[in-house]
């Protein structure tokens, strides 16, 4: 952190990521990804995002959620 082009999301214990949402600091959803195949490693292109702070929210196939902020420069 900060990111310029890509962010990498890897789940612990190879848990499958089902949905990813990214929100701007104002709460606007800027990206929504629904994974059709089970994966525990995802690379997201943030090159076109405006500079600022974002919240990433990921939901695992088990229903658990993970949230983290990141900075786009």
Short mmCIF file of C-alpha atoms in Angstrom, two decimals:
data_model
loop_
_atom_site.label_atom_id
_atom_site.label_comp_id
_atom_site.label_asym_id
_atom_site.label_seq_id
_atom_site.Cartn_x
_atom_site.Cartn_y
_atom_site.Cartn_z
CA UNK A 1 0.00 0.00 0.00
CA UNK A 2 -0.23 2.42 -1.84
CA UNK A 3 -1.15 0.82 -5.17
CA UNK A 4 -0.71 2.29 -8.61
CA UNK A 5 -1.79 -0.37 -11.12
CA UNK A 6 -2.94 -3.60 -9.45
CA UNK A 7 -3.91 -4.99 -6.08
CA UNK A 8 -3.47 -8.66 -5.26
CA UNK A 9 -5.95 -10.48 -3.03
CA UNK A 10 -4.96 -13.85 -1.61
CA UNK A 11 -7.09 -15.70 0.88
CA UNK A 12 -5.63 -17.58 3.80
CA UNK A 13 -5.97 -21.35 3.87
CA UNK A 14 -7.01 -21.40 0.18
CA UNK A 15 -10.58 -20.28 0.98
CA UNK A 16 -12.57 -19.58 -2.19
CA UNK A 17 -13.42 -15.93 -2.85
CA UNK A 18 -16.96 -15.51 -4.17
CA UNK A 19 -17.61 -11.73 -4.37
CA UNK A 20 -15.46 -8.61 -4.28
CA UNK A 21 -16.68 -5.05 -3.96
CA UNK A 22 -14.62 -1.87 -3.87
CA UNK A 23 -16.01 1.38 -2.51
CA UNK A 24 -14.67 4.93 -2.63
CA UNK A 25 -14.13 6.78 0.65
CA UNK A 26 -17.54 8.43 0.08
CA UNK A 27 -19.24 5.01 -0.01
CA UNK A 28 -19.84 4.81 -3.76
CA UNK A 29 -19.39 1.32 -5.19
CA UNK A 30 -16.73 1.55 -7.91
CA UNK A 31 -16.23 -2.16 -8.68
CA UNK A 32 -18.20 -5.36 -8.18
CA UNK A 33 -16.84 -8.77 -9.13
CA UNK A 34 -18.74 -12.05 -8.80
CA UNK A 35 -16.42 -15.02 -9.20
CA UNK A 36 -17.92 -17.78 -11.31
CA UNK A 37 -15.11 -20.16 -10.48
CA UNK A 38 -13.63 -20.75 -7.07
CA UNK A 39 -10.31 -19.02 -6.59
CA UNK A 40 -8.16 -17.95 -3.66
CA UNK A 41 -5.88 -15.58 -5.61
CA UNK A 42 -7.20 -12.54 -7.51
CA UNK A 43 -5.43 -9.64 -9.21
CA UNK A 44 -7.50 -6.48 -9.68
CA UNK A 45 -6.60 -3.65 -12.06
CA UNK A 46 -7.03 -0.28 -10.27
CA UNK A 47 -5.14 1.77 -12.87
CA UNK A 48 -8.29 3.68 -13.91
CA UNK A 49 -9.34 4.50 -10.33
CA UNK A 50 -8.90 8.09 -9.18
CA UNK A 51 -6.23 8.67 -6.54
CA UNK A 52 -7.62 8.23 -3.04
CA UNK A 53 -8.61 5.81 -0.30
CA UNK A 54 -10.81 2.78 -1.07
CA UNK A 55 -12.45 0.00 0.90
CA UNK A 56 -12.22 -3.54 -0.47
CA UNK A 57 -14.80 -6.03 0.76
CA UNK A 58 -14.48 -9.71 -0.12
CA UNK A 59 -16.94 -12.48 0.62
CA UNK A 60 -15.77 -16.07 0.80
CA UNK A 61 -17.80 -19.04 -0.39
CA UNK A 62 -18.29 -19.95 3.29
CA UNK A 63 -20.09 -16.61 3.89
CA UNK A 64 -17.24 -15.04 5.86
CA UNK A 65 -16.25 -11.49 4.93
CA UNK A 66 -12.94 -9.64 4.76
CA UNK A 67 -12.50 -5.87 4.53
CA UNK A 68 -9.40 -3.77 4.01
CA UNK A 69 -8.63 -0.22 2.96
CA UNK A 70 -6.05 0.62 0.31
CA UNK A 71 -4.65 3.77 -1.21
CA UNK A 72 -4.57 4.33 -4.97
CA UNK A 73 -1.79 6.68 -6.13
#
